[in-house]
Amino acid sequence: MADVKKFLAKIGTVYMNLSIRYKILLFSYSIILFISIVLGTYSYIISSRNIQNNVAVVNLRDLKQISYNIDFLQKDINDLSTFIGLNPAVQSFIYARKTDKTQSQLANNSLEPLNNLLASKDYISFIIIYNNNGDAYYISSDGSTGIKSYKSVQKSEIYKNAYSLKGAPVWLNLNDTNQIFILDNKFPKIAMVRTLLDYNTYQESGFMVICINQSVLKNIYSGGTKTPGSGIIILDENQKIISASYFKNTAELNNDVSAVLPYTKYANGNNIIKIHGEKYLAAYDTIEQSKWKIISLVPINELLKNLNSIMIMTLGVILACLVIAFVITMYTSSILTSPIKKLLNSMQRVKNGNFKEKVDFKYTDEIGLLGTEYNDMIENINNLIKRVYKLQIKEREAELKALQAQINPHFLYNTLDAIFWKSMKSKQTDVSDMIYALSRLFRITLNHGNEFIRVRDEREFIEHYLLLQSSRFRDKLSYEIDMEETILDFSIPKLIIQPFVENSIIHGMEANHSECFVKVTGKRLNDRILFMIKDNGSGMSQADIDMLLANVSAEAKSISKFKGYAIGNVSQRLALYYDNDFELNISSEIGKGTKVALTIPVLRQDRG
C-alpha cells in the first residue's frame, strides 16, 4: 500500500506541475474516456447477455427436438424388436431343438421375409438373431458381412448385461473395443440388443441385435449445429461418447470428454462451460428410451462476433469526442492562460529591475483581481525602494568540517586486482583464486546499493564463499550447488542463503571436526521458489530448532551456538520484503545433519 500511495503521489505531482492548458486537456480526456468506456462496456455486456439468452432458448428448443427424434427412433426400434421377437417364424427359429437339423433349417429359411422388413426400415443397417443351439441368422443393408459365434457373444459383458435385464432392450455403441458381433463391419454402428423369450417356456432362448449406422444419428442432429465451431455430443450411461459432431477438434474432445462431464450432473437446461480454455454455451437433455445424455455446444466467441460493430462504433465515438474535446479545450485554455502569461511576462521584467511595470486586464474575474493586486504590490515595492537604501553586507563564512575517511570501493577493487595479478605472476593460483573470490564477494555484496539481486548472482556469491571456506578447511569441506536455469533471472533479496550455508559449515566443521558436505539447491514451484540447504553436520534437537525459529525474542537472539541472530535477521528482512509471504522450515536430527527449506514468491528482475 505504501508503494501505491507513493506512485499515486508522484502521478499527482506530475499532473499538478503541468500547465493549466494541459491540465484541462487531460481532465477532459479522462472524463470522456471514462464515460465512453462505461457506456461501451455496459452496452457490450447487455448485448452479449441478450444474444446468449436468445441463442440459449433456441438452442434448448432445438436440442429437445433432436432428443425427441432420437427417442422416437429408439422407441420405434424397441417396438420393432418386440414385434420381431413375437413373430412365429422367429419363435420357431429359437424353439428349434439342436437335434432336429431339419426343423432348424426350416426355421432358418422362414426368417427370409425379414429382408422385406429391413427394406421398409431404411435406417436399420444390420439384424442378427441367435438361438441357443448356436444357429444364427443375419441380414445386412450396408455391405457389412459375417457374424461371430454365439458362444463368443455369450462370453461378453454386453450379453451378460442384456441377459440380466430379462428381455429389456439395451442400447450401446459398437466401436473397435466392443465390436463383438460383426466380422467385417463397414460403418460405425449403434446397436440395440436384447434376449429373446421362448413364449412356450418363457425362458431366454435367443439373442437379437438390431444396428443402425452412426450416420443416422448425425443426420438427426446435424441441423442443430449451424454456428461455426459448434457441435453436439451424445454420451451413454457410462459417460462414453456415442456420437459427436464437434467441428473444432473432435479427436481432442474424445480424449478429454471429462471437460463436459461435470455439466451433466446438473438438471437439463443451459449453462456456460469451459473446454480447453474456450467458453461454450451448453444445452443438455436426456433421451428417455436409452437414458443417453445429449449436449449441444456453441462457442461464445462465435456468438459475439457481431458485437464487434458495437465496439468499433464505441471507439469511433471516443475518437470523435477526443478530437472535439481537444479543439474546445485548446480554445478555452488559451482564454484562461493568456492573461496569466501576460502576468508572468510582467514579473520577468520586474525581476530584471523594472519596478514601474503594470499589467492591464480586461475582465474582473479572479485573474483580473490578481492583476489589480499585483499592480498595487509593484507600486508599494517601488515606493519602498525609493525610501530605503539597499544595504548588502558580504560576510565570509569559513567553516572547516572534519573529513570522514571512507573506503572507496573502486580503490578496494583496484587493490584486490593488483594483488590478484601479482599472485598470478608468482604462480600462486590458490592465492589468486581466493583473492578473486573475495573480490567477487565484495562486488556482489555492495550490488551498487541495491537490496535485490538475481538468483544467478546469489549462486555466484555462495560459490565464491564456499571456495574460500574450502580453501580454509581444505579436504574436510565438499559442497554441491544445483539451481534450475528457470529461476536464475528472478530477483531475490541479497544474502538470504549465505547465513544458512555458514551455519551448516559451523555445525559440520567447527562442531564435529569431521568431513562436512553442504548441498544447496533451488527450483521453481509454480509461482514460488524453493531453496534447500542440507548438511551432514551434528544436527540439533527440536527444542533447539524451536528456539532458533523464535529468534525475535531476547533469549533466542542470545543463542550464539546456532547463529540465531543472522537467521533472525534474514527472517525479519524477508518478512519486510514479502509482507510475511514466505516459509522457513528447519528439520534436523542429532547426528544426522540439518535441512533448511526456504520458500519465497517469484519476483522478476525488472520488478526487483
Coordinates of N, CA and C in Angstrom, one line a residue, residues 106 147 149-150 156 191 203-204 222 224 243 264 316 332 339 342 359 370 393 403 407 411 457 459 535 543 589:
L106 N -35.5 -75.3 -41.6 CA -36.7 -74.8 -42.0 C -37.0 -73.4 -41.3
I147 N -20.8 -62.7 -39.1 CA -21.1 -62.5 -37.7 C -20.3 -63.5 -36.9
S149 N -19.5 -66.1 -33.5 CA -20.3 -67.2 -33.0 C -21.1 -66.8 -31.7
Y150 N -22.1 -67.5 -31.5 CA -23.0 -67.2 -30.3 C -22.2 -67.5 -29.0
S156 N -19.4 -62.2 -23.5 CA -19.2 -60.7 -23.4 C -20.0 -60.1 -22.3
A191 N -26.1 -50.1 -31.6 CA -26.9 -51.3 -31.6 C -27.9 -51.3 -30.4
Q203 N -38.6 -68.8 -21.3 CA -37.2 -68.8 -20.9 C -36.4 -68.1 -22.1
E204 N -35.2 -67.5 -21.7 CA -34.4 -66.9 -22.7 C -33.8 -68.0 -23.6
S222 N -27.6 -33.1 -37.2 CA -26.7 -32.2 -38.0 C -27.3 -30.8 -38.2
G224 N -28.8 -29.1 -36.0 CA -28.8 -28.3 -34.8 C -27.5 -27.7 -34.5
S243 N -21.8 -40.5 -30.1 CA -21.6 -39.8 -31.4 C -21.3 -38.4 -31.0
T264 N -23.1 -32.5 -16.9 CA -24.2 -33.4 -17.0 C -24.7 -33.8 -15.6
G316 N -15.1 4.7 -32.4 CA -15.2 5.9 -33.2 C -15.8 7.1 -32.5
T332 N -10.5 27.1 -25.0 CA -10.9 27.6 -23.7 C -9.6 27.9 -22.8
P339 N -4.1 35.9 -20.0 CA -3.7 36.9 -19.0 C -2.7 36.4 -18.0
K342 N 0.5 37.0 -19.6 CA 0.9 38.4 -19.6 C 1.4 38.8 -18.2
V359 N 0.3 45.8 -15.3 CA -0.5 45.0 -16.3 C -1.9 45.5 -16.3
L370 N -6.4 39.4 -9.5 CA -5.0 39.1 -9.2 C -4.1 40.1 -9.8
I393 N 25.6 43.3 2.9 CA 26.7 43.0 3.7 C 27.3 41.6 3.2
L403 N 36.9 15.9 7.8 CA 36.6 14.9 6.8 C 36.6 13.5 7.4
I407 N 36.2 4.3 2.9 CA 36.9 3.4 1.9 C 36.2 3.5 0.6
F411 N 38.8 1.9 -5.1 CA 40.1 1.7 -4.6 C 40.3 0.3 -4.1
D457 N 23.4 -14.3 -9.4 CA 24.4 -13.6 -8.6 C 24.5 -14.2 -7.2
R459 N 23.8 -17.3 -6.4 CA 24.5 -18.5 -6.6 C 26.0 -18.3 -6.7
D535 N 23.0 -30.3 5.1 CA 24.4 -30.6 5.5 C 24.4 -31.9 6.3
A543 N 13.9 -28.9 20.2 CA 13.9 -27.7 21.1 C 14.8 -26.6 20.6
E589 N 18.0 -33.9 12.9 CA 18.1 -34.9 13.9 C 19.6 -34.9 14.4

